[in-house]
Amino acid sequence: MTDARLAELADRLPTLRLLTDPSDLEHYGRDWTRRWTPKPLAVALPGDVAEVQAIVRWANEHGVAVVPSGGRTGLSGGAVAANGELVLSLERMNRVLDFDAVDRTLTVQAGMTLHAVHEAAKEHGLIYPVDFAARGSCSIGGNVATNAGGIRVIRYGNTREWIAGLTVVAGNGDLLQLNRGLIKNSSGYDLRHLMIGSEGTLGIVVDATLRLTDPPPPSQVMLLALPSMDALMDVFALFRARLSLQAFEFLTDVALKHVLAHGAQRAIEGDHPYYVVTEFDADEAAQDAALAAFEHGMEQGWISDGVIAQSEAQAAALWRLREGITESLAPHRPYKNDISLRISALPAFLHDIQALLGNAYPHFDVVWFGHIGDGNLHINVLRPADLSEEDFIAQCEHVTKLLAETLQRHGGSISAEHGIGLVKRPYLGSTRSAAEIALMRGVRQVFDPKGLLNPGKLFD
């Protein structure tokens, strides 16, 4: 170690894995945004809570900023280390610590992947219901840091609803045990909920106690083709009224084009501007209700075509049309917007935003998809080949400013489930008032007095 500070850290923690190879710095210093050149000081991979505390105390002594790191699947630059920070990766802390059959909770280390949590819950005949496409690589710590949502929020809610307790290392190295798995705890401020969605700026989550629940009943998956954006909300209202929905996702024809090119199989013939993937409880009565809803939608002109999965393999193939979008777009390095609104505000907003994006990006490939069932839309803009990266980002950020203003008028949020990070920081004021932001800064100062935890993220 040529840096004396790192040499001291290595001496203090002989078992700590500390990486300084350029390829490791690049790998751990960035997330899926790919917009910043990673330049971390080093990468620390602690093996236990004591090492995390010691690293944070060392960072305080030497004034070294720390970027907590999970699976780095975020899309807002929240895990980027581009200014000589120490990346603190929790990937080695990936074990189940406890299962409580009476409380039906699972306590896991923060580096455990979402998929591994699903498998651990399944061993006990239960489920952890938060789910989304990055399940194989995202970590529970990162899910907590962004209050991750996903495809089943319409049924189960966001990560926040399933966190019974957290163990957190604060900005000064203190260890905090938050809520301790209690269902009722009316003893002052619930600091657990401050940590959820804080993007690693208040503390480093080292383990989480997760609530589990019963598996859902057998389900059916249906793909619908729709003739217009207006029909989307009509179909959602129809299916929500008649079925017990587990998911209701939409994608555009442009999104379908990319995912088919990436290897997915077409399920409905012909070209249609909008598609819905929906999953619902499927007893015999529900199947009849689904068919009746489909027929009513056809009669009203809201639905053009549809197909229902007849096997688990077919259900997986239909879901791939939705879940494969992000992976299919990754080689294009899209500019992404992750926005949310109240469901009741969606129709008016969609009318406004279609006009805005049509005028702003007349020659760009704009890929829409998202979680209509919870008001979350993903807007991905692909760079034309003849436009430089710098000019592309500048144009997209100009449009994002207009998008943020439109969201503000409709009472929405510039970030639904990926956090503010670096990407959305200029637009925080469109979602939060000046008074709220001032209070948030004050909270951050209390938990991290020297401002060393994930600096520059959320706000300056």
Tab-separated table of C-alpha atoms in Angstrom:
chain	number	residue	atom	x	y	z
A	1	MET	CA	0.000	0.000	0.000
A	2	THR	CA	1.626	3.238	-1.121
A	3	ASP	CA	-0.967	5.390	0.637
A	4	ALA	CA	-0.052	5.711	4.313
A	5	ARG	CA	-3.702	5.899	5.341
A	6	LEU	CA	-4.466	2.573	3.673
A	7	ALA	CA	-1.368	1.025	5.175
A	8	GLU	CA	-2.575	2.056	8.621
A	9	LEU	CA	-6.026	0.610	7.929
A	10	ALA	CA	-4.477	-2.669	6.806
A	11	ASP	CA	-2.329	-2.802	9.941
A	12	ARG	CA	-5.348	-2.051	12.133
A	13	LEU	CA	-7.481	-4.742	10.480
A	14	PRO	CA	-5.188	-7.583	9.365
A	15	THR	CA	-8.063	-9.753	8.070
A	16	LEU	CA	-9.714	-6.979	6.039
A	17	ARG	CA	-9.763	-7.494	2.283
A	18	LEU	CA	-8.511	-4.268	0.723
A	19	LEU	CA	-8.356	-3.899	-3.064
A	20	THR	CA	-6.382	-1.296	-5.016
A	21	ASP	CA	-5.974	-2.938	-8.427
A	22	PRO	CA	-7.242	-0.582	-11.186
A	23	SER	CA	-9.710	-3.165	-12.492
A	24	ASP	CA	-11.184	-3.564	-8.996
A	25	LEU	CA	-11.424	0.187	-8.524
A	26	GLU	CA	-13.327	0.483	-11.794
A	27	HIS	CA	-15.632	-2.460	-11.027
A	28	TYR	CA	-16.591	-1.370	-7.517
A	29	GLY	CA	-16.518	2.378	-8.149
A	30	ARG	CA	-19.525	2.617	-10.448
A	31	ASP	CA	-23.150	1.554	-10.762
A	32	TRP	CA	-25.342	0.954	-13.813
A	33	THR	CA	-25.397	4.635	-14.797
A	34	ARG	CA	-21.920	4.469	-16.396
A	35	ARG	CA	-21.802	8.263	-16.552
A	36	TRP	CA	-18.916	8.913	-14.146
A	37	THR	CA	-15.347	7.675	-14.323
A	38	PRO	CA	-14.751	5.693	-11.129
A	39	LYS	CA	-11.793	6.944	-9.057
A	40	PRO	CA	-12.008	5.434	-5.576
A	41	LEU	CA	-9.080	5.424	-3.205
A	42	ALA	CA	-9.528	1.698	-2.562
A	43	VAL	CA	-12.193	-0.946	-2.000
A	44	ALA	CA	-12.710	-2.426	1.462
A	45	LEU	CA	-14.612	-5.693	1.839
A	46	PRO	CA	-15.279	-6.211	5.559
A	47	GLY	CA	-16.262	-9.619	6.846
A	48	ASP	CA	-18.190	-8.566	9.939
A	49	VAL	CA	-19.806	-5.660	11.748
A	50	ALA	CA	-16.727	-4.913	13.860
A	51	GLU	CA	-14.687	-4.333	10.714
A	52	VAL	CA	-17.352	-1.979	9.317
A	53	GLN	CA	-17.242	0.037	12.549
A	54	ALA	CA	-13.453	0.149	12.519
A	55	ILE	CA	-13.417	1.329	8.890
A	56	VAL	CA	-15.859	4.153	9.626
A	57	ARG	CA	-13.823	5.246	12.673
A	58	TRP	CA	-10.636	5.166	10.589
A	59	ALA	CA	-12.392	7.263	7.925
A	60	ASN	CA	-13.339	9.841	10.576
A	61	GLU	CA	-9.773	10.047	11.847
A	62	HIS	CA	-8.375	10.642	8.354
A	63	GLY	CA	-11.249	12.554	6.742
A	64	VAL	CA	-11.793	9.885	4.093
A	65	ALA	CA	-15.223	9.758	2.472
A	66	VAL	CA	-16.932	6.352	2.341
A	67	VAL	CA	-19.285	5.059	-0.350
A	68	PRO	CA	-21.355	2.082	0.860
A	69	SER	CA	-21.693	-0.502	-1.888
A	70	GLY	CA	-24.136	-3.364	-2.456
A	71	GLY	CA	-24.969	-4.847	-5.842
A	72	ARG	CA	-24.532	-1.455	-7.577
A	73	THR	CA	-27.629	-2.031	-9.721
A	74	GLY	CA	-28.985	1.474	-9.072
A	75	LEU	CA	-29.655	3.934	-11.863
A	76	SER	CA	-29.100	7.275	-10.106
A	77	GLY	CA	-25.368	7.240	-9.418
A	78	GLY	CA	-25.935	6.523	-5.743
A	79	ALA	CA	-23.050	4.041	-5.521
A	80	VAL	CA	-20.551	5.959	-7.661
A	81	ALA	CA	-17.118	6.672	-6.168
A	82	ALA	CA	-15.466	9.220	-8.452
A	83	ASN	CA	-13.574	11.488	-6.034
A	84	GLY	CA	-11.090	9.405	-4.074
A	85	GLU	CA	-13.596	7.819	-1.675
A	86	LEU	CA	-13.184	4.456	-0.009
A	87	VAL	CA	-15.739	2.003	-1.390
A	88	LEU	CA	-17.094	-0.125	1.459
A	89	SER	CA	-18.534	-3.205	-0.213
A	90	LEU	CA	-20.745	-5.468	1.883
A	91	GLU	CA	-20.697	-8.379	-0.550
A	92	ARG	CA	-18.793	-10.672	1.842
A	93	MET	CA	-21.446	-10.126	4.512
A	94	ASN	CA	-24.035	-12.277	2.794
A	95	ARG	CA	-25.319	-14.834	5.305
A	96	VAL	CA	-28.594	-15.633	7.006
A	97	LEU	CA	-28.166	-14.776	10.685
A	98	ASP	CA	-31.479	-15.996	12.100
A	99	PHE	CA	-34.932	-17.319	11.273
A	100	ASP	CA	-37.720	-16.922	13.812
A	101	ALA	CA	-40.675	-19.208	13.070
A	102	VAL	CA	-42.921	-17.554	15.641
A	103	ASP	CA	-42.312	-13.982	14.486
A	104	ARG	CA	-41.901	-15.165	10.881
A	105	THR	CA	-38.818	-13.018	10.381
A	106	LEU	CA	-35.530	-13.632	8.623
A	107	THR	CA	-32.437	-11.706	9.726
A	108	VAL	CA	-29.793	-11.408	7.011
A	109	GLN	CA	-26.564	-9.568	6.431
A	110	ALA	CA	-26.777	-6.575	4.133
A	111	GLY	CA	-24.730	-8.116	1.322
A	112	MET	CA	-27.159	-10.977	0.723
A	113	THR	CA	-28.798	-10.838	-2.696
A	114	LEU	CA	-32.547	-10.528	-3.028
A	115	HIS	CA	-32.672	-13.888	-4.818
A	116	ALA	CA	-30.831	-15.576	-1.953
A	117	VAL	CA	-33.336	-14.074	0.485
A	118	HIS	CA	-36.196	-15.469	-1.610
A	119	GLU	CA	-34.608	-18.914	-1.511
A	120	ALA	CA	-33.985	-18.740	2.246
A	121	ALA	CA	-37.615	-17.789	2.897
A	122	LYS	CA	-38.812	-20.598	0.624
A	123	GLU	CA	-36.939	-23.156	2.746
A	124	HIS	CA	-39.345	-22.296	5.562
A	125	GLY	CA	-42.486	-22.357	3.418
A	126	LEU	CA	-42.741	-18.562	3.371
A	127	ILE	CA	-41.892	-15.701	1.013
A	128	TYR	CA	-40.185	-12.344	1.160
A	129	PRO	CA	-42.493	-10.610	-1.320
A	130	VAL	CA	-40.405	-7.689	-2.623
A	131	ASP	CA	-39.257	-8.677	-6.106
A	132	PHE	CA	-37.821	-7.192	-9.294
A	133	ALA	CA	-35.663	-8.093	-12.267
A	134	ALA	CA	-32.255	-7.389	-10.624
A	135	ARG	CA	-32.978	-9.944	-7.869
A	136	GLY	CA	-29.888	-11.982	-8.693
A	137	SER	CA	-27.405	-9.154	-8.193
A	138	CYS	CA	-29.002	-6.444	-6.016
A	139	SER	CA	-28.399	-6.655	-2.263
A	140	ILE	CA	-30.719	-6.235	0.703
A	141	GLY	CA	-28.623	-3.324	1.972
A	142	GLY	CA	-29.101	-1.522	-1.326
A	143	ASN	CA	-32.811	-2.350	-1.336
A	144	VAL	CA	-33.125	-0.719	2.089
A	145	ALA	CA	-31.033	2.283	1.031
A	146	THR	CA	-33.404	3.078	-1.859
A	147	ASN	CA	-36.665	1.659	-0.449
A	148	ALA	CA	-36.784	-0.576	-3.511
A	149	GLY	CA	-40.165	-1.427	-5.011
A	150	GLY	CA	-40.447	-3.623	-8.071
A	151	ILE	CA	-43.167	-5.564	-9.809
A	152	ARG	CA	-45.409	-6.567	-6.870
A	153	VAL	CA	-45.837	-3.275	-5.024
A	154	ILE	CA	-49.502	-3.264	-6.019
A	155	ARG	CA	-49.988	-6.295	-3.736
A	156	TYR	CA	-47.234	-6.044	-1.134
A	157	GLY	CA	-45.878	-2.507	-1.018
A	158	ASN	CA	-42.243	-1.356	-1.037
A	159	THR	CA	-39.248	-2.609	0.957
A	160	ARG	CA	-40.223	-0.324	3.843
A	161	GLU	CA	-43.306	-2.419	4.627
A	162	TRP	CA	-41.187	-5.534	5.210
A	163	ILE	CA	-38.381	-4.224	7.420
A	164	ALA	CA	-38.889	-5.273	11.040
A	165	GLY	CA	-35.500	-4.091	12.243
A	166	LEU	CA	-32.113	-2.794	11.114
A	167	THR	CA	-28.580	-2.843	12.446
A	168	VAL	CA	-26.750	0.255	11.254
A	169	VAL	CA	-23.269	1.713	11.661
A	170	ALA	CA	-23.672	5.487	12.038
A	171	GLY	CA	-21.302	8.089	10.622
A	172	ASN	CA	-19.160	8.097	13.790
A	173	GLY	CA	-18.881	4.303	13.988
A	174	ASP	CA	-21.579	3.773	16.624
A	175	LEU	CA	-23.732	0.660	16.240
A	176	LEU	CA	-27.506	1.235	16.221
A	177	GLN	CA	-30.100	-1.493	16.760
A	178	LEU	CA	-33.297	-0.068	15.274
A	179	ASN	CA	-36.720	-1.465	16.252
A	180	ARG	CA	-35.384	-4.986	17.004
A	181	GLY	CA	-38.166	-6.786	15.130
A	182	LEU	CA	-41.034	-5.328	17.145
A	183	ILE	CA	-44.497	-5.035	15.618
A	184	LYS	CA	-45.581	-2.301	18.032
A	185	ASN	CA	-43.037	0.156	19.353
A	186	SER	CA	-44.429	3.543	20.343
A	187	SER	CA	-41.276	4.769	22.087
A	188	GLY	CA	-40.319	7.868	20.172
A	189	TYR	CA	-38.827	8.393	16.744
A	190	ASP	CA	-38.627	5.279	14.551
A	191	LEU	CA	-35.098	5.759	13.238
A	192	ARG	CA	-35.428	2.577	11.193
A	193	HIS	CA	-37.646	4.439	8.743
A	194	LEU	CA	-35.176	7.301	8.450
A	195	MET	CA	-32.564	4.810	7.278
A	196	ILE	CA	-34.862	3.288	4.655
A	197	GLY	CA	-34.431	5.356	1.500
A	198	SER	CA	-31.517	7.389	2.879
A	199	GLU	CA	-29.094	6.185	0.166
A	200	GLY	CA	-26.274	5.444	2.591
A	201	THR	CA	-26.034	9.058	3.756
A	202	LEU	CA	-27.125	8.463	7.374
A	203	GLY	CA	-25.504	5.142	8.139
A	204	ILE	CA	-24.364	1.817	6.742
A	205	VAL	CA	-26.931	-0.965	7.029
A	206	VAL	CA	-25.102	-4.129	8.103
A	207	ASP	CA	-28.061	-6.426	8.685
A	208	ALA	CA	-31.835	-6.380	8.347
A	209	THR	CA	-34.658	-8.297	9.982
A	210	LEU	CA	-37.226	-8.982	7.265
A	211	ARG	CA	-40.861	-9.862	7.713
A	212	LEU	CA	-42.024	-12.923	5.793
A	213	THR	CA	-45.509	-13.923	4.720
A	214	ASP	CA	-47.462	-16.825	3.259
A	215	PRO	CA	-46.956	-17.657	-0.412
A	216	PRO	CA	-49.685	-16.254	-2.647
A	217	PRO	CA	-52.291	-18.582	-4.121
A	218	PRO	CA	-51.678	-20.010	-7.595
A	219	SER	CA	-51.658	-17.283	-10.211
A	220	GLN	CA	-52.219	-16.685	-13.891
A	221	VAL	CA	-50.184	-14.439	-16.167
A	222	MET	CA	-51.788	-12.617	-19.085
A	223	LEU	CA	-50.342	-10.436	-21.835
A	224	LEU	CA	-52.651	-7.812	-23.336
A	225	ALA	CA	-52.205	-5.648	-26.413
A	226	LEU	CA	-53.779	-2.183	-26.194
A	227	PRO	CA	-54.569	0.373	-28.898
A	228	SER	CA	-53.795	3.546	-26.938
A	229	MET	CA	-52.333	5.058	-23.776
A	230	ASP	CA	-55.825	6.144	-22.695
A	231	ALA	CA	-56.957	2.510	-22.782
A	232	LEU	CA	-54.204	1.606	-20.320
A	233	MET	CA	-55.954	3.201	-17.360
A	234	ASP	CA	-59.342	1.845	-18.406
A	235	VAL	CA	-57.965	-1.685	-18.503
A	236	PHE	CA	-56.239	-1.234	-15.160
A	237	ALA	CA	-59.479	-0.074	-13.533
A	238	LEU	CA	-61.365	-2.975	-15.117
A	239	PHE	CA	-58.939	-5.687	-13.997
A	240	ARG	CA	-58.394	-4.221	-10.537
A	241	ALA	CA	-62.167	-4.176	-9.944
A	242	ARG	CA	-62.679	-7.799	-10.994
A	243	LEU	CA	-59.467	-9.601	-10.005
A	244	SER	CA	-57.038	-9.822	-7.107
A	245	LEU	CA	-53.972	-8.421	-8.856
A	246	GLN	CA	-50.402	-9.388	-7.970
A	247	ALA	CA	-48.852	-7.242	-10.704
A	248	PHE	CA	-49.914	-4.890	-13.496
A	249	GLU	CA	-47.027	-3.789	-15.726
A	250	PHE	CA	-46.953	-1.995	-19.048
A	251	LEU	CA	-44.502	-1.565	-21.908
A	252	THR	CA	-44.572	0.132	-25.293
A	253	ASP	CA	-43.984	-1.285	-28.749
A	254	VAL	CA	-40.518	0.302	-28.700
A	255	ALA	CA	-39.664	-1.557	-25.497
A	256	LEU	CA	-40.973	-4.786	-26.995
A	257	LYS	CA	-38.791	-4.300	-30.070
A	258	HIS	CA	-35.659	-4.148	-27.939
A	259	VAL	CA	-36.488	-7.099	-25.714
A	260	LEU	CA	-37.381	-9.262	-28.746
A	261	ALA	CA	-34.063	-8.343	-30.353
A	262	HIS	CA	-32.409	-9.468	-27.122
A	263	GLY	CA	-33.837	-12.987	-27.426
A	264	ALA	CA	-37.370	-12.930	-26.010
A	265	GLN	CA	-40.171	-14.582	-27.985
A	266	ARG	CA	-43.131	-12.719	-29.482
A	267	ALA	CA	-46.397	-13.826	-27.861
A	268	ILE	CA	-48.972	-11.737	-29.771
A	269	GLU	CA	-48.903	-11.312	-33.527
A	270	GLY	CA	-49.132	-7.920	-35.160
A	271	ASP	CA	-47.996	-4.483	-34.048
A	272	HIS	CA	-49.653	-2.747	-31.119
A	273	PRO	CA	-48.548	0.494	-29.406
A	274	TYR	CA	-48.965	-0.663	-25.788
A	275	TYR	CA	-48.843	-3.927	-23.872
A	276	VAL	CA	-49.705	-5.047	-20.346
A	277	VAL	CA	-48.319	-7.982	-18.381
A	278	THR	CA	-50.631	-8.739	-15.486
A	279	GLU	CA	-50.624	-11.489	-12.863
A	280	PHE	CA	-53.594	-12.335	-10.664
A	281	ASP	CA	-54.855	-14.950	-8.216
A	282	ALA	CA	-56.230	-17.792	-10.283
A	283	ASP	CA	-58.824	-20.010	-8.714
A	284	GLU	CA	-61.631	-21.204	-11.019
A	285	ALA	CA	-63.818	-18.185	-10.312
A	286	ALA	CA	-60.908	-15.812	-10.991
A	287	GLN	CA	-60.192	-17.423	-14.354
A	288	ASP	CA	-63.817	-16.896	-15.371
A	289	ALA	CA	-63.626	-13.298	-14.126
A	290	ALA	CA	-60.420	-12.710	-16.089
A	291	LEU	CA	-62.009	-14.008	-19.280
A	292	ALA	CA	-65.077	-11.829	-18.696
A	293	ALA	CA	-62.871	-8.775	-18.070
A	294	PHE	CA	-60.910	-9.497	-21.234
A	295	GLU	CA	-64.086	-9.817	-23.301
A	296	HIS	CA	-65.486	-6.598	-21.834
A	297	GLY	CA	-62.252	-4.784	-22.651
A	298	MET	CA	-62.409	-6.055	-26.226
A	299	GLU	CA	-66.026	-4.907	-26.571
A	300	GLN	CA	-65.120	-1.440	-25.278
A	301	GLY	CA	-62.189	-1.156	-27.683
A	302	TRP	CA	-59.688	-0.989	-24.831
A	303	ILE	CA	-57.999	-4.312	-25.667
A	304	SER	CA	-56.873	-5.378	-29.150
A	305	ASP	CA	-55.588	-8.875	-28.388
A	306	GLY	CA	-54.322	-11.028	-25.554
A	307	VAL	CA	-52.869	-14.341	-24.468
A	308	ILE	CA	-52.923	-16.189	-21.155
A	309	ALA	CA	-50.090	-18.465	-20.030
A	310	GLN	CA	-50.942	-22.175	-20.006
A	311	SER	CA	-47.829	-23.299	-18.118
A	312	GLU	CA	-45.086	-22.000	-15.850
A	313	ALA	CA	-42.756	-21.874	-18.853
A	314	GLN	CA	-45.213	-19.728	-20.788
A	315	ALA	CA	-45.715	-17.474	-17.757
A	316	ALA	CA	-41.943	-16.997	-17.503
A	317	ALA	CA	-41.781	-16.192	-21.232
A	318	LEU	CA	-44.479	-13.535	-20.864
A	319	TRP	CA	-42.728	-12.023	-17.857
A	320	ARG	CA	-39.474	-11.901	-19.798
A	321	LEU	CA	-41.099	-9.419	-22.162
A	322	ARG	CA	-41.305	-7.001	-19.240
A	323	GLU	CA	-38.387	-8.001	-17.030
A	324	GLY	CA	-35.911	-8.264	-19.897
A	325	ILE	CA	-36.256	-4.630	-20.953
A	326	THR	CA	-33.560	-3.108	-18.745
A	327	GLU	CA	-31.008	-5.751	-19.749
A	328	SER	CA	-31.872	-5.326	-23.436
A	329	LEU	CA	-31.293	-1.570	-23.195
A	330	ALA	CA	-28.046	-1.749	-21.197
A	331	PRO	CA	-25.707	-1.829	-24.248
A	332	HIS	CA	-27.239	1.484	-25.388
A	333	ARG	CA	-26.422	3.216	-22.071
A	334	PRO	CA	-29.799	4.972	-21.944
A	335	TYR	CA	-30.599	8.136	-20.038
A	336	LYS	CA	-33.180	7.018	-17.503
A	337	ASN	CA	-36.029	8.699	-15.680
A	338	ASP	CA	-37.676	6.819	-12.807
A	339	ILE	CA	-40.760	8.757	-11.784
A	340	SER	CA	-43.905	8.249	-9.728
A	341	LEU	CA	-47.349	9.754	-9.293
A	342	ARG	CA	-50.571	8.985	-7.524
A	343	ILE	CA	-52.479	6.530	-9.691
A	344	SER	CA	-55.380	8.980	-9.909
A	345	ALA	CA	-53.007	11.610	-11.355
A	346	LEU	CA	-51.648	9.341	-14.103
A	347	PRO	CA	-54.184	10.047	-16.895
A	348	ALA	CA	-53.667	13.818	-16.879
A	349	PHE	CA	-49.909	13.435	-16.437
A	350	LEU	CA	-49.608	10.926	-19.295
A	351	HIS	CA	-51.448	13.328	-21.573
A	352	ASP	CA	-48.996	16.126	-20.716
A	353	ILE	CA	-45.868	14.018	-20.827
A	354	GLN	CA	-46.617	12.423	-24.198
A	355	ALA	CA	-46.699	15.901	-25.709
A	356	LEU	CA	-43.544	16.975	-23.843
A	357	LEU	CA	-41.487	13.960	-24.874
A	358	GLY	CA	-42.779	14.004	-28.427
A	359	ASN	CA	-41.626	17.606	-28.829
A	360	ALA	CA	-38.364	17.189	-26.909
A	361	TYR	CA	-37.193	13.929	-28.482
A	362	PRO	CA	-38.626	13.875	-32.013
A	363	HIS	CA	-35.728	11.827	-33.410
A	364	PHE	CA	-34.760	9.830	-30.313
A	365	ASP	CA	-35.705	6.276	-29.404
A	366	VAL	CA	-37.770	6.695	-26.189
A	367	VAL	CA	-38.563	3.469	-24.344
A	368	TRP	CA	-41.429	3.495	-21.840
A	369	PHE	CA	-42.336	0.813	-19.349
A	370	GLY	CA	-43.300	0.614	-15.705
A	371	HIS	CA	-45.537	-0.297	-12.839
A	372	ILE	CA	-48.921	1.216	-13.642
A	373	GLY	CA	-50.366	-0.525	-10.589
A	374	ASP	CA	-48.373	1.733	-8.253
A	375	GLY	CA	-47.905	4.842	-10.403
A	376	ASN	CA	-44.234	4.266	-11.296
A	377	LEU	CA	-43.024	4.942	-14.849
A	378	HIS	CA	-39.588	4.336	-16.376
A	379	ILE	CA	-38.612	6.547	-19.319
A	380	ASN	CA	-35.437	5.530	-21.147
A	381	VAL	CA	-33.916	7.720	-23.857
A	382	LEU	CA	-31.394	6.164	-26.264
A	383	ARG	CA	-28.622	8.264	-27.755
A	384	PRO	CA	-28.650	8.672	-31.556
A	385	ALA	CA	-25.433	7.458	-33.163
A	386	ASP	CA	-24.627	10.891	-34.597
A	387	LEU	CA	-24.881	12.721	-31.247
A	388	SER	CA	-21.971	12.991	-28.819
A	389	GLU	CA	-22.395	11.674	-25.274
A	390	GLU	CA	-21.888	15.172	-23.869
A	391	ASP	CA	-24.528	16.761	-26.102
A	392	PHE	CA	-26.902	13.847	-25.457
A	393	ILE	CA	-26.665	14.222	-21.681
A	394	ALA	CA	-27.083	18.000	-21.909
A	395	GLN	CA	-30.224	17.674	-24.011
A	396	CYS	CA	-31.673	14.970	-21.742
A	397	GLU	CA	-31.023	17.040	-18.621
A	398	HIS	CA	-32.802	19.997	-20.175
A	399	VAL	CA	-35.813	17.774	-20.833
A	400	THR	CA	-35.591	16.286	-17.319
A	401	LYS	CA	-35.912	19.799	-15.916
A	402	LEU	CA	-39.158	20.186	-17.881
A	403	LEU	CA	-40.242	16.724	-16.757
A	404	ALA	CA	-39.565	17.663	-13.119
A	405	GLU	CA	-41.685	20.797	-13.508
A	406	THR	CA	-44.513	18.703	-14.984
A	407	LEU	CA	-44.241	16.233	-12.133
A	408	GLN	CA	-44.387	19.063	-9.624
A	409	ARG	CA	-47.627	20.322	-11.153
A	410	HIS	CA	-49.125	16.847	-10.855
A	411	GLY	CA	-47.783	16.162	-7.350
A	412	GLY	CA	-45.317	13.463	-8.424
A	413	SER	CA	-41.741	12.484	-7.595
A	414	ILE	CA	-38.609	12.619	-9.740
A	415	SER	CA	-37.448	9.337	-8.184
A	416	ALA	CA	-39.720	6.383	-7.487
A	417	GLU	CA	-37.357	3.566	-6.542
A	418	HIS	CA	-33.734	4.281	-7.538
A	419	GLY	CA	-33.049	7.199	-5.237
A	420	ILE	CA	-31.746	10.680	-5.977
A	421	GLY	CA	-28.024	9.901	-6.056
A	422	LEU	CA	-26.021	12.139	-8.369
A	423	VAL	CA	-28.322	11.985	-11.385
A	424	LYS	CA	-31.478	13.462	-9.850
A	425	ARG	CA	-29.855	15.791	-7.330
A	426	PRO	CA	-30.547	18.969	-9.351
A	427	TYR	CA	-34.265	18.140	-9.373
A	428	LEU	CA	-34.830	17.299	-5.704
A	429	GLY	CA	-36.505	20.663	-5.207
A	430	SER	CA	-39.288	19.668	-7.596
A	431	THR	CA	-40.323	16.879	-5.226
A	432	ARG	CA	-39.383	18.237	-1.779
A	433	SER	CA	-39.981	21.707	-0.371
A	434	ALA	CA	-37.155	23.954	0.799
A	435	ALA	CA	-38.277	23.362	4.386
A	436	GLU	CA	-38.144	19.580	3.909
A	437	ILE	CA	-34.685	19.721	2.370
A	438	ALA	CA	-33.413	21.882	5.227
A	439	LEU	CA	-34.698	19.336	7.744
A	440	MET	CA	-33.136	16.496	5.751
A	441	ARG	CA	-29.778	18.283	5.825
A	442	GLY	CA	-30.129	18.684	9.580
A	443	VAL	CA	-30.870	14.977	10.047
A	444	ARG	CA	-27.834	14.099	7.970
A	445	GLN	CA	-25.649	16.351	10.092
A	446	VAL	CA	-26.770	14.535	13.250
A	447	PHE	CA	-26.047	11.043	11.949
A	448	ASP	CA	-22.875	11.924	10.026
A	449	PRO	CA	-21.370	15.110	11.524
A	450	LYS	CA	-18.324	15.158	9.229
A	451	GLY	CA	-20.326	14.425	6.066
A	452	LEU	CA	-18.223	11.406	5.131
A	453	LEU	CA	-20.973	8.914	4.234
A	454	ASN	CA	-21.755	8.948	0.503
A	455	PRO	CA	-21.037	12.662	0.106
A	456	GLY	CA	-22.569	14.482	-2.852
A	457	LYS	CA	-25.482	12.075	-3.064
A	458	LEU	CA	-29.041	13.291	-2.485
A	459	PHE	CA	-27.834	16.892	-2.069
A	460	ASP	CA	-24.512	18.757	-1.940
